[in-house]
mmCIF file of N, CA and C in Angstrom:
data_model
loop_
_atom_site.group_PDB
_atom_site.id
_atom_site.type_symbol
_atom_site.label_atom_id
_atom_site.label_comp_id
_atom_site.label_asym_id
_atom_site.label_seq_id
_atom_site.Cartn_x
_atom_site.Cartn_y
_atom_site.Cartn_z
ATOM 1 N N MET D 247 -32.774 -7.007 3.625
ATOM 2 C CA MET D 247 -31.410 -6.162 3.403
ATOM 3 C C MET D 247 -30.683 -7.112 2.413
ATOM 4 N N SER D 248 -29.804 -6.507 1.742
ATOM 5 C CA SER D 248 -29.230 -7.109 0.666
ATOM 6 C C SER D 248 -27.737 -6.891 0.740
ATOM 7 N N GLU D 249 -26.881 -7.892 0.143
ATOM 8 C CA GLU D 249 -25.448 -7.793 0.092
ATOM 9 C C GLU D 249 -25.134 -6.779 -0.858
ATOM 10 N N ARG D 250 -24.229 -5.828 -0.481
ATOM 11 C CA ARG D 250 -23.578 -4.958 -1.612
ATOM 12 C C ARG D 250 -22.375 -4.603 -1.113
ATOM 13 N N GLU D 251 -21.772 -3.641 -1.926
ATOM 14 C CA GLU D 251 -20.420 -3.093 -1.655
ATOM 15 C C GLU D 251 -20.367 -1.679 -1.050
ATOM 16 N N LEU D 252 -19.630 -1.564 0.054
ATOM 17 C CA LEU D 252 -19.425 -0.165 0.424
ATOM 18 C C LEU D 252 -18.084 0.318 -0.120
ATOM 19 N N GLU D 253 -18.032 1.296 -0.802
ATOM 20 C CA GLU D 253 -16.803 2.023 -1.454
ATOM 21 C C GLU D 253 -16.664 3.359 -1.006
ATOM 22 N N ILE D 254 -15.477 3.715 -0.446
ATOM 23 C CA ILE D 254 -15.153 5.022 -0.078
ATOM 24 C C ILE D 254 -13.770 5.450 -0.624
ATOM 25 N N THR D 255 -13.807 6.546 -1.366
ATOM 26 C CA THR D 255 -12.526 7.108 -2.051
ATOM 27 C C THR D 255 -12.277 8.300 -1.416
ATOM 28 N N ARG D 256 -10.991 8.481 -0.909
ATOM 29 C CA ARG D 256 -10.427 9.731 -0.375
ATOM 30 C C ARG D 256 -9.161 10.191 -1.005
ATOM 31 N N VAL D 257 -8.649 11.500 -1.054
ATOM 32 C CA VAL D 257 -7.400 11.780 -1.395
ATOM 33 C C VAL D 257 -6.772 12.614 -0.186
ATOM 34 N N PHE D 258 -5.575 12.180 0.026
ATOM 35 C CA PHE D 258 -4.836 12.566 1.268
ATOM 36 C C PHE D 258 -3.596 13.318 0.783
ATOM 37 N N ASP D 259 -3.270 14.502 1.473
ATOM 38 C CA ASP D 259 -2.047 15.315 1.214
ATOM 39 C C ASP D 259 -0.957 14.322 1.967
ATOM 40 N N ALA D 260 -0.785 13.207 1.695
ATOM 41 C CA ALA D 260 0.208 12.393 2.401
ATOM 42 C C ALA D 260 0.824 11.426 1.443
ATOM 43 N N THR D 261 2.146 10.916 1.717
ATOM 44 C CA THR D 261 2.619 9.848 0.857
ATOM 45 C C THR D 261 1.899 8.579 0.804
ATOM 46 N N ARG D 262 2.148 7.900 -0.031
ATOM 47 C CA ARG D 262 1.520 6.313 -0.103
ATOM 48 C C ARG D 262 2.019 5.550 1.144
ATOM 49 N N GLU D 263 3.315 5.710 1.400
ATOM 50 C CA GLU D 263 3.951 5.016 2.646
ATOM 51 C C GLU D 263 3.161 5.388 3.855
ATOM 52 N N ARG D 264 2.992 6.802 4.167
ATOM 53 C CA ARG D 264 2.355 7.257 5.381
ATOM 54 C C ARG D 264 0.819 6.632 5.384
ATOM 55 N N VAL D 265 0.057 6.604 4.310
ATOM 56 C CA VAL D 265 -1.196 6.155 4.416
ATOM 57 C C VAL D 265 -1.182 4.668 4.650
ATOM 58 N N TRP D 266 -0.167 3.889 4.114
ATOM 59 C CA TRP D 266 0.078 2.541 4.362
ATOM 60 C C TRP D 266 0.189 2.279 5.668
ATOM 61 N N ARG D 267 1.119 2.941 6.434
ATOM 62 C CA ARG D 267 1.449 2.727 7.752
ATOM 63 C C ARG D 267 0.425 2.823 8.634
ATOM 64 N N ALA D 268 -0.521 3.788 8.458
ATOM 65 C CA ALA D 268 -1.831 4.126 9.222
ATOM 66 C C ALA D 268 -2.704 2.746 9.193
ATOM 67 N N TRP D 269 -2.615 1.985 8.094
ATOM 68 C CA TRP D 269 -3.309 0.810 7.864
ATOM 69 C C TRP D 269 -2.636 -0.434 8.449
ATOM 70 N N THR D 270 -1.372 -0.408 8.722
ATOM 71 C CA THR D 270 -0.550 -1.591 9.179
ATOM 72 C C THR D 270 0.285 -1.573 10.388
ATOM 73 N N GLU D 271 0.507 -0.324 11.049
ATOM 74 C CA GLU D 271 1.288 -0.256 12.197
ATOM 75 C C GLU D 271 0.386 0.028 13.358
ATOM 76 N N PRO D 272 0.503 -0.870 14.272
ATOM 77 C CA PRO D 272 -0.473 -0.847 15.518
ATOM 78 C C PRO D 272 -0.607 0.393 16.302
ATOM 79 N N SER D 273 0.400 1.082 16.357
ATOM 80 C CA SER D 273 0.370 2.336 17.205
ATOM 81 C C SER D 273 -0.500 3.380 16.441
ATOM 82 N N VAL D 274 -0.362 3.397 15.052
ATOM 83 C CA VAL D 274 -1.101 4.293 14.310
ATOM 84 C C VAL D 274 -2.678 3.624 14.177
ATOM 85 N N MET D 275 -2.835 2.480 13.799
ATOM 86 C CA MET D 275 -4.046 1.984 13.720
ATOM 87 C C MET D 275 -4.941 2.156 15.118
ATOM 88 N N ALA D 276 -4.480 2.107 16.102
ATOM 89 C CA ALA D 276 -5.212 2.340 17.394
ATOM 90 C C ALA D 276 -5.830 3.759 17.376
ATOM 91 N N ARG D 277 -5.195 4.648 16.829
ATOM 92 C CA ARG D 277 -5.598 6.190 16.802
ATOM 93 C C ARG D 277 -6.845 6.356 16.023
ATOM 94 N N TRP D 278 -7.043 5.387 15.059
ATOM 95 C CA TRP D 278 -8.428 5.605 14.245
ATOM 96 C C TRP D 278 -9.194 4.658 13.866
ATOM 97 N N LEU D 279 -8.717 3.261 14.320
ATOM 98 C CA LEU D 279 -9.557 2.082 13.822
ATOM 99 C C LEU D 279 -10.737 1.809 14.760
ATOM 100 N N HIS D 280 -11.679 2.861 14.785
ATOM 101 C CA HIS D 280 -12.939 2.621 15.539
ATOM 102 C C HIS D 280 -14.143 3.655 15.136
ATOM 103 N N PRO D 281 -15.212 3.425 15.293
ATOM 104 C CA PRO D 281 -16.200 4.450 14.792
ATOM 105 C C PRO D 281 -16.265 5.609 16.124
ATOM 106 N N HIS D 282 -16.922 6.599 15.838
ATOM 107 C CA HIS D 282 -17.148 7.652 16.828
ATOM 108 C C HIS D 282 -17.620 7.121 18.110
ATOM 109 N N GLY D 283 -17.025 7.556 19.259
ATOM 110 C CA GLY D 283 -17.431 7.365 20.499
ATOM 111 C C GLY D 283 -16.821 6.020 21.077
ATOM 112 N N LEU D 284 -16.151 5.499 20.307
ATOM 113 C CA LEU D 284 -15.173 4.162 20.746
ATOM 114 C C LEU D 284 -13.694 4.424 20.748
ATOM 115 N N ARG D 285 -12.933 3.819 21.406
ATOM 116 C CA ARG D 285 -11.599 3.953 21.461
ATOM 117 C C ARG D 285 -10.942 2.550 21.122
ATOM 118 N N THR D 286 -9.701 2.481 20.419
ATOM 119 C CA THR D 286 -8.896 1.260 20.408
ATOM 120 C C THR D 286 -7.675 1.255 21.053
ATOM 121 N N PRO D 287 -7.563 0.730 22.175
ATOM 122 C CA PRO D 287 -6.268 0.639 23.002
ATOM 123 C C PRO D 287 -5.227 0.120 22.153
ATOM 124 N N GLU D 288 -4.164 0.908 22.166
ATOM 125 C CA GLU D 288 -2.821 0.237 21.211
ATOM 126 C C GLU D 288 -2.436 -1.208 21.534
ATOM 127 N N GLU D 289 -2.478 -1.669 22.993
ATOM 128 C CA GLU D 289 -2.068 -3.005 23.437
ATOM 129 C C GLU D 289 -3.114 -4.011 22.870
ATOM 130 N N SER D 290 -4.216 -3.660 22.322
ATOM 131 C CA SER D 290 -5.198 -4.561 21.829
ATOM 132 C C SER D 290 -4.962 -4.803 20.135
ATOM 133 N N VAL D 291 -3.988 -4.215 19.443
ATOM 134 C CA VAL D 291 -3.823 -4.235 18.221
ATOM 135 C C VAL D 291 -2.638 -5.275 17.943
ATOM 136 N N PHE D 292 -3.149 -6.180 17.088
ATOM 137 C CA PHE D 292 -2.047 -7.255 16.772
ATOM 138 C C PHE D 292 -1.918 -7.296 15.210
ATOM 139 N N VAL D 293 -0.780 -7.285 14.652
ATOM 140 C CA VAL D 293 -0.641 -7.319 13.238
ATOM 141 C C VAL D 293 0.372 -8.427 12.785
ATOM 142 N N ASP D 294 0.054 -9.259 11.909
ATOM 143 C CA ASP D 294 1.045 -10.278 11.387
ATOM 144 C C ASP D 294 0.921 -10.016 9.818
ATOM 145 N N LEU D 295 1.526 -8.958 9.277
ATOM 146 C CA LEU D 295 1.374 -8.341 8.094
ATOM 147 C C LEU D 295 1.948 -9.165 7.030
ATOM 148 N N ARG D 296 1.282 -10.255 6.529
ATOM 149 C CA ARG D 296 1.721 -11.214 5.399
ATOM 150 C C ARG D 296 0.450 -12.030 4.884
ATOM 151 N N ALA D 297 0.439 -12.394 3.797
ATOM 152 C CA ALA D 297 -0.542 -13.313 3.283
ATOM 153 C C ALA D 297 -0.724 -14.521 4.189
ATOM 154 N N GLY D 298 -1.889 -14.704 4.697
ATOM 155 C CA GLY D 298 -2.133 -15.853 5.780
ATOM 156 C C GLY D 298 -1.901 -15.358 7.162
ATOM 157 N N GLY D 299 -1.301 -14.099 7.407
ATOM 158 C CA GLY D 299 -1.143 -13.610 8.554
ATOM 159 C C GLY D 299 -2.452 -13.008 9.052
ATOM 160 N N ARG D 300 -2.495 -13.016 10.542
ATOM 161 C CA ARG D 300 -3.835 -12.385 11.192
ATOM 162 C C ARG D 300 -3.509 -11.017 11.655
ATOM 163 N N PHE D 301 -4.713 -10.406 11.984
ATOM 164 C CA PHE D 301 -4.616 -9.050 12.717
ATOM 165 C C PHE D 301 -5.838 -9.120 13.616
ATOM 166 N N ARG D 302 -5.759 -8.435 14.750
ATOM 167 C CA ARG D 302 -6.940 -8.332 15.498
ATOM 168 C C ARG D 302 -6.784 -6.895 16.313
ATOM 169 N N PHE D 303 -8.030 -6.533 16.823
ATOM 170 C CA PHE D 303 -7.941 -5.313 17.768
ATOM 171 C C PHE D 303 -9.395 -5.117 18.540
ATOM 172 N N SER D 304 -9.330 -4.584 19.539
ATOM 173 C CA SER D 304 -10.624 -4.374 20.353
ATOM 174 C C SER D 304 -10.894 -2.973 20.380
ATOM 175 N N MET D 305 -12.157 -2.611 20.144
ATOM 176 C CA MET D 305 -12.874 -1.418 20.407
ATOM 177 C C MET D 305 -13.464 -1.335 21.578
ATOM 178 N N VAL D 306 -13.249 -0.306 22.331
ATOM 179 C CA VAL D 306 -13.856 -0.157 23.699
ATOM 180 C C VAL D 306 -14.857 0.876 23.720
ATOM 181 N N ASP D 307 -16.072 0.612 24.232
ATOM 182 C CA ASP D 307 -17.115 1.713 24.287
ATOM 183 C C ASP D 307 -17.141 2.496 25.561
ATOM 184 N N GLU D 308 -17.981 3.523 25.835
ATOM 185 C CA GLU D 308 -17.902 4.273 26.928
ATOM 186 C C GLU D 308 -18.203 3.552 28.253
ATOM 187 N N ALA D 309 -18.814 2.369 28.206
ATOM 188 C CA ALA D 309 -19.131 1.561 29.432
ATOM 189 C C ALA D 309 -17.859 0.644 29.792
ATOM 190 N N GLY D 310 -16.785 0.746 28.826
ATOM 191 C CA GLY D 310 -15.774 -0.171 29.122
ATOM 192 C C GLY D 310 -15.921 -1.593 28.429
ATOM 193 N N THR D 311 -16.823 -1.935 27.686
ATOM 194 C CA THR D 311 -17.012 -3.017 27.045
ATOM 195 C C THR D 311 -16.188 -3.099 25.771
ATOM 196 N N ALA D 312 -15.495 -4.233 25.553
ATOM 197 C CA ALA D 312 -14.457 -4.524 24.493
ATOM 198 C C ALA D 312 -15.180 -5.338 23.366
ATOM 199 N N HIS D 313 -15.132 -4.742 22.153
ATOM 200 C CA HIS D 313 -15.703 -5.482 21.088
ATOM 201 C C HIS D 313 -14.368 -5.914 20.251
ATOM 202 N N ALA D 314 -14.448 -7.097 20.052
ATOM 203 C CA ALA D 314 -13.102 -7.544 19.297
ATOM 204 C C ALA D 314 -13.431 -7.692 17.927
ATOM 205 N N SER D 315 -12.362 -7.595 17.056
ATOM 206 C CA SER D 315 -12.517 -7.499 15.685
ATOM 207 C C SER D 315 -11.160 -8.034 15.058
ATOM 208 N N GLY D 316 -11.248 -8.479 13.820
ATOM 209 C CA GLY D 316 -9.945 -9.009 13.256
ATOM 210 C C GLY D 316 -10.187 -9.761 11.897
ATOM 211 N N GLY D 317 -9.173 -10.458 11.427
ATOM 212 C CA GLY D 317 -9.279 -11.179 10.272
ATOM 213 C C GLY D 317 -7.991 -11.722 9.852
ATOM 214 N N GLU D 318 -7.883 -12.261 8.547
ATOM 215 C CA GLU D 318 -6.829 -12.664 7.972
ATOM 216 C C GLU D 318 -6.335 -11.919 6.728
ATOM 217 N N TYR D 319 -5.127 -11.662 6.632
ATOM 218 C CA TYR D 319 -4.544 -10.924 5.334
ATOM 219 C C TYR D 319 -4.567 -12.054 4.265
ATOM 220 N N LEU D 320 -5.316 -11.466 3.129
ATOM 221 C CA LEU D 320 -5.463 -12.517 1.897
ATOM 222 C C LEU D 320 -4.338 -12.035 0.967
ATOM 223 N N GLU D 321 -3.913 -10.869 0.750
ATOM 224 C CA GLU D 321 -3.100 -10.269 -0.150
ATOM 225 C C GLU D 321 -2.437 -8.911 0.517
ATOM 226 N N VAL D 322 -1.147 -8.771 0.410
ATOM 227 C CA VAL D 322 -0.350 -7.824 0.875
ATOM 228 C C VAL D 322 0.698 -7.328 -0.109
ATOM 229 N N ARG D 323 0.376 -6.209 -0.684
ATOM 230 C CA ARG D 323 1.425 -5.540 -1.911
ATOM 231 C C ARG D 323 1.719 -4.226 -1.325
ATOM 232 N N GLU D 324 2.775 -3.956 -0.516
ATOM 233 C CA GLU D 324 3.226 -2.835 0.210
ATOM 234 C C GLU D 324 3.658 -1.848 -0.914
ATOM 235 N N PRO D 325 3.321 -0.709 -1.012
ATOM 236 C CA PRO D 325 2.352 0.008 -0.393
ATOM 237 C C PRO D 325 1.054 0.370 -1.191
ATOM 238 N N GLU D 326 0.700 -0.632 -1.887
ATOM 239 C CA GLU D 326 -0.382 -0.320 -2.882
ATOM 240 C C GLU D 326 -1.746 -1.027 -2.629
ATOM 241 N N LEU D 327 -1.561 -2.304 -2.033
ATOM 242 C CA LEU D 327 -2.900 -3.137 -1.760
ATOM 243 C C LEU D 327 -2.722 -4.014 -0.562
ATOM 244 N N LEU D 328 -3.926 -3.820 0.154
ATOM 245 C CA LEU D 328 -4.154 -4.661 1.383
ATOM 246 C C LEU D 328 -5.447 -5.404 1.111
ATOM 247 N N ARG D 329 -5.579 -6.613 1.201
ATOM 248 C CA ARG D 329 -6.885 -7.184 1.039
ATOM 249 C C ARG D 329 -7.063 -8.228 2.337
ATOM 250 N N CYS D 330 -8.073 -8.269 3.065
ATOM 251 C CA CYS D 330 -8.174 -9.109 4.193
ATOM 252 C C CYS D 330 -9.874 -9.558 4.443
ATOM 253 N N THR D 331 -9.963 -10.620 5.224
ATOM 254 C CA THR D 331 -11.166 -10.868 5.662
ATOM 255 C C THR D 331 -11.400 -9.976 6.878
ATOM 256 N N TRP D 332 -12.610 -9.818 7.303
ATOM 257 C CA TRP D 332 -12.784 -8.924 8.712
ATOM 258 C C TRP D 332 -14.181 -9.321 9.193
ATOM 259 N N GLY D 333 -14.259 -9.102 10.532
ATOM 260 C CA GLY D 333 -15.304 -9.518 11.350
ATOM 261 C C GLY D 333 -14.899 -9.827 12.623
ATOM 262 N N ALA D 334 -15.729 -10.700 13.442
ATOM 263 C CA ALA D 334 -15.129 -11.159 14.792
ATOM 264 C C ALA D 334 -13.946 -11.866 14.365
ATOM 265 N N PRO D 335 -12.914 -11.825 15.411
ATOM 266 C CA PRO D 335 -11.600 -12.442 14.939
ATOM 267 C C PRO D 335 -11.628 -13.849 14.462
ATOM 268 N N ASP D 336 -12.455 -14.706 14.769
ATOM 269 C CA ASP D 336 -12.490 -16.076 14.109
ATOM 270 C C ASP D 336 -13.791 -16.311 13.216
ATOM 271 N N GLU D 337 -14.344 -15.334 13.091
ATOM 272 C CA GLU D 337 -15.671 -15.448 12.280
ATOM 273 C C GLU D 337 -15.720 -14.324 11.106
ATOM 274 N N PRO D 338 -14.857 -14.203 10.172
ATOM 275 C CA PRO D 338 -15.067 -13.055 9.259
ATOM 276 C C PRO D 338 -16.185 -13.126 8.508
ATOM 277 N N VAL D 339 -16.856 -12.041 8.306
ATOM 278 C CA VAL D 339 -18.118 -11.899 7.618
ATOM 279 C C VAL D 339 -18.096 -11.061 6.345
ATOM 280 N N ALA D 340 -16.893 -10.541 6.196
ATOM 281 C CA ALA D 340 -16.625 -9.591 4.824
ATOM 282 C C ALA D 340 -15.232 -9.803 4.365
ATOM 283 N N GLU D 341 -15.029 -8.926 3.522
ATOM 284 C CA GLU D 341 -13.697 -8.796 2.735
ATOM 285 C C GLU D 341 -13.430 -7.382 2.760
ATOM 286 N N LEU D 342 -12.283 -6.883 3.225
ATOM 287 C CA LEU D 342 -11.829 -5.354 2.885
ATOM 288 C C LEU D 342 -10.826 -5.424 2.051
ATOM 289 N N GLU D 343 -10.830 -4.312 1.237
ATOM 290 C CA GLU D 343 -9.654 -4.083 0.232
ATOM 291 C C GLU D 343 -9.285 -2.532 0.365
ATOM 292 N N VAL D 344 -8.092 -2.229 0.388
ATOM 293 C CA VAL D 344 -7.472 -0.873 0.551
ATOM 294 C C VAL D 344 -6.588 -0.919 -0.586
ATOM 295 N N ARG D 345 -6.748 0.178 -1.649
ATOM 296 C CA ARG D 345 -5.922 0.299 -2.616
ATOM 297 C C ARG D 345 -5.260 1.735 -2.547
ATOM 298 N N LEU D 346 -3.955 1.975 -2.700
ATOM 299 C CA LEU D 346 -3.526 3.209 -2.738
ATOM 300 C C LEU D 346 -2.790 3.567 -3.851
ATOM 301 N N ALA D 347 -2.874 4.756 -4.494
ATOM 302 C CA ALA D 347 -2.062 5.162 -5.692
ATOM 303 C C ALA D 347 -1.584 6.551 -5.472
ATOM 304 N N THR D 348 -0.488 6.706 -5.914
ATOM 305 C CA THR D 348 0.032 8.075 -5.846
ATOM 306 C C THR D 348 -0.404 8.958 -6.935
ATOM 307 N N ILE D 349 -0.833 10.138 -6.728
ATOM 308 C CA ILE D 349 -1.372 11.046 -7.662
ATOM 309 C C ILE D 349 -0.866 12.544 -7.520
ATOM 310 N N ASP D 350 -0.940 13.167 -8.515
ATOM 311 C CA ASP D 350 -0.624 14.827 -8.239
ATOM 312 C C ASP D 350 0.408 15.074 -7.458
ATOM 313 N N GLY D 351 1.628 14.537 -7.695
ATOM 314 C CA GLY D 351 2.912 14.910 -7.003
ATOM 315 C C GLY D 351 2.962 14.640 -5.640
ATOM 316 N N GLY D 352 2.621 13.277 -5.261
ATOM 317 C CA GLY D 352 2.922 12.972 -3.852
ATOM 318 C C GLY D 352 1.769 12.830 -2.927
ATOM 319 N N ARG D 353 0.561 13.256 -3.635
ATOM 320 C CA ARG D 353 -0.710 12.951 -2.833
ATOM 321 C C ARG D 353 -1.187 11.406 -2.906
ATOM 322 N N THR D 354 -2.044 10.888 -2.008
ATOM 323 C CA THR D 354 -2.351 9.413 -2.138
ATOM 324 C C THR D 354 -3.850 9.370 -2.307
ATOM 325 N N GLU D 355 -4.341 8.709 -3.459
ATOM 326 C CA GLU D 355 -5.720 8.424 -3.409
ATOM 327 C C GLU D 355 -5.873 6.947 -2.693
ATOM 328 N N MET D 356 -6.930 6.907 -1.852
ATOM 329 C CA MET D 356 -7.151 5.724 -1.068
ATOM 330 C C MET D 356 -8.567 5.197 -1.598
ATOM 331 N N VAL D 357 -8.816 3.917 -1.960
ATOM 332 C CA VAL D 357 -10.169 3.354 -2.316
ATOM 333 C C VAL D 357 -10.218 2.267 -1.349
ATOM 334 N N PHE D 358 -11.261 2.492 -0.448
ATOM 335 C CA PHE D 358 -11.619 1.452 0.604
ATOM 336 C C PHE D 358 -12.801 0.623 0.084
ATOM 337 N N ARG D 359 -12.899 -0.633 0.137
ATOM 338 C CA ARG D 359 -14.214 -1.463 -0.264
ATOM 339 C C ARG D 359 -14.286 -2.483 0.881
ATOM 340 N N LEU D 360 -15.702 -2.616 1.216
ATOM 341 C CA LEU D 360 -16.129 -3.553 2.221
ATOM 342 C C LEU D 360 -17.086 -4.401 1.158
ATOM 343 N N ARG D 361 -16.821 -5.799 1.071
ATOM 344 C CA ARG D 361 -17.698 -6.601 0.221
ATOM 345 C C ARG D 361 -18.101 -7.810 1.162
ATOM 346 N N GLY D 362 -19.372 -8.265 0.944
ATOM 347 C CA GLY D 362 -19.917 -9.494 1.504
ATOM 348 C C GLY D 362 -20.636 -9.260 2.732
ATOM 349 N N HIS D 363 -20.744 -8.092 3.198
ATOM 350 C CA HIS D 363 -21.561 -7.894 4.444
ATOM 351 C C HIS D 363 -22.924 -7.382 4.137
ATOM 352 N N VAL D 364 -23.894 -7.865 4.744
ATOM 353 C CA VAL D 364 -25.207 -7.273 4.457
ATOM 354 C C VAL D 364 -25.408 -5.659 4.709
ATOM 355 N N ASP D 365 -25.938 -5.098 3.685
ATOM 356 C CA ASP D 365 -26.214 -3.682 3.924
ATOM 357 C C ASP D 365 -27.244 -3.440 5.137
ATOM 358 N N ASP D 366 -26.723 -3.075 6.210
ATOM 359 C CA ASP D 366 -27.477 -2.953 7.367
ATOM 360 C C ASP D 366 -27.567 -1.388 7.961
ATOM 361 N N THR D 367 -27.600 -0.570 7.008
ATOM 362 C CA THR D 367 -27.503 0.866 7.210
ATOM 363 C C THR D 367 -28.520 1.351 8.057
ATOM 364 N N GLY D 368 -29.779 0.625 8.171
ATOM 365 C CA GLY D 368 -30.921 1.192 8.992
ATOM 366 C C GLY D 368 -30.706 0.959 10.598
ATOM 367 N N ARG D 369 -29.794 0.117 10.771
ATOM 368 C CA ARG D 369 -29.603 -0.388 12.155
ATOM 369 C C ARG D 369 -28.823 0.854 12.869
ATOM 370 N N GLU D 370 -29.130 0.802 14.225
ATOM 371 C CA GLU D 370 -28.222 1.754 15.101
ATOM 372 C C GLU D 370 -27.019 1.370 15.151
ATOM 373 N N ASP D 371 -26.470 0.119 15.217
ATOM 374 C CA ASP D 371 -25.210 -0.275 15.234
ATOM 375 C C ASP D 371 -24.607 -0.723 13.832
ATOM 376 N N SER D 372 -25.055 0.028 12.830
ATOM 377 C CA SER D 372 -24.639 -0.587 11.527
ATOM 378 C C SER D 372 -23.169 -0.571 11.326
ATOM 379 N N VAL D 373 -22.796 -1.832 10.689
ATOM 380 C CA VAL D 373 -21.463 -2.123 10.266
ATOM 381 C C VAL D 373 -20.911 -0.988 9.231
ATOM 382 N N TRP D 374 -21.767 -0.718 8.403
ATOM 383 C CA TRP D 374 -21.572 0.267 7.356
ATOM 384 C C TRP D 374 -21.351 1.662 7.947
ATOM 385 N N THR D 375 -22.290 2.059 8.873
ATOM 386 C CA THR D 375 -21.973 3.364 9.432
ATOM 387 C C THR D 375 -20.784 3.461 10.246
ATOM 388 N N GLY D 376 -20.412 2.248 10.912
ATOM 389 C CA GLY D 376 -19.159 2.137 11.874
ATOM 390 C C GLY D 376 -17.943 2.287 10.973
ATOM 391 N N TRP D 377 -17.781 1.790 9.725
ATOM 392 C CA TRP D 377 -16.754 1.901 8.877
ATOM 393 C C TRP D 377 -16.748 3.388 8.164
ATOM 394 N N ARG D 378 -17.923 3.889 8.000
ATOM 395 C CA ARG D 378 -17.827 5.295 7.563
ATOM 396 C C ARG D 378 -17.285 6.113 8.547
ATOM 397 N N GLU D 379 -17.536 5.964 9.841
ATOM 398 C CA GLU D 379 -17.104 6.791 10.789
ATOM 399 C C GLU D 379 -15.622 6.584 11.121
ATOM 400 N N ALA D 380 -15.139 5.274 10.929
ATOM 401 C CA ALA D 380 -13.779 4.886 11.190
ATOM 402 C C ALA D 380 -12.913 5.669 10.069
ATOM 403 N N ILE D 381 -13.517 5.665 8.847
ATOM 404 C CA ILE D 381 -12.662 6.368 7.741
ATOM 405 C C ILE D 381 -12.673 7.856 7.904
ATOM 406 N N SER D 382 -13.696 8.344 8.667
ATOM 407 C CA SER D 382 -13.747 9.716 9.073
ATOM 408 C C SER D 382 -12.553 9.997 10.183
ATOM 409 N N GLU D 383 -12.401 9.079 11.082
ATOM 410 C CA GLU D 383 -11.549 8.968 11.982
ATOM 411 C C GLU D 383 -10.039 9.046 11.263
ATOM 412 N N PHE D 384 -10.040 8.104 10.235
ATOM 413 C CA PHE D 384 -8.733 8.061 9.622
ATOM 414 C C PHE D 384 -8.406 9.428 8.738
ATOM 415 N N GLU D 385 -9.406 10.065 8.415
ATOM 416 C CA GLU D 385 -9.306 11.385 7.652
ATOM 417 C C GLU D 385 -8.583 12.321 8.651
ATOM 418 N N ARG D 386 -9.044 12.411 9.969
ATOM 419 C CA ARG D 386 -8.393 13.290 11.013
ATOM 420 C C ARG D 386 -6.986 12.771 11.157
ATOM 421 N N GLU D 387 -6.762 11.472 11.083
ATOM 422 C CA GLU D 387 -5.292 11.009 11.392
ATOM 423 C C GLU D 387 -4.433 11.638 10.276
ATOM 424 N N MET D 388 -4.892 11.512 9.126
ATOM 425 C CA MET D 388 -4.242 11.966 7.993
ATOM 426 C C MET D 388 -4.093 13.548 7.819
ATOM 427 N N GLY D 389 -4.827 14.199 8.673
ATOM 428 C CA GLY D 389 -4.832 15.752 8.568
ATOM 429 C C GLY D 389 -5.917 16.266 7.482
ATOM 430 N N GLY D 390 -6.938 15.419 7.203
ATOM 431 C CA GLY D 390 -7.946 15.737 6.368
ATOM 432 C C GLY D 390 -7.962 15.140 5.000
ATOM 433 N N ALA D 391 -8.965 15.316 4.184
ATOM 434 C CA ALA D 391 -9.030 14.424 2.958
ATOM 435 C C ALA D 391 -9.918 15.297 1.893
ATOM 436 N N HIS D 392 -9.743 14.897 0.776
ATOM 437 C CA HIS D 392 -10.536 15.391 -0.407
ATOM 438 C C HIS D 392 -11.221 14.389 -1.065
ATOM 439 N N GLY D 393 -12.563 14.801 -1.533
ATOM 440 C CA GLY D 393 -13.269 13.669 -2.203
ATOM 441 C C GLY D 393 -14.022 12.930 -1.446
#
């Protein structure tokens, strides 16, 4: 397996500020920040939104087992750029970047990038699959997406 970048681009019929809030407000993050079949309890989401600040959340599976995740914010430019480490709360394995741009009269283009993690697409519990599914949950939160 090699290290490469996962990039997902979507366009939402939502303002950049609304998309930003979905990435940064715990109550909204809890609704989408997990792959299919898991849930993220709102009380597990913590955000200290500033460069050097940390975030964490737990995804809970059907058996009730919690899977902790989190990282450190590296760059925060509201509402256009969010860059952070990501992995186990104290053991980041990758870097995430979310870029938001206003296009076509108020719609928002979101470019999500995951860098630094091994391409593990063939595994049943693939991180890459998990992020694709989480972005699918994000699309539902935003009311659908294009692209």
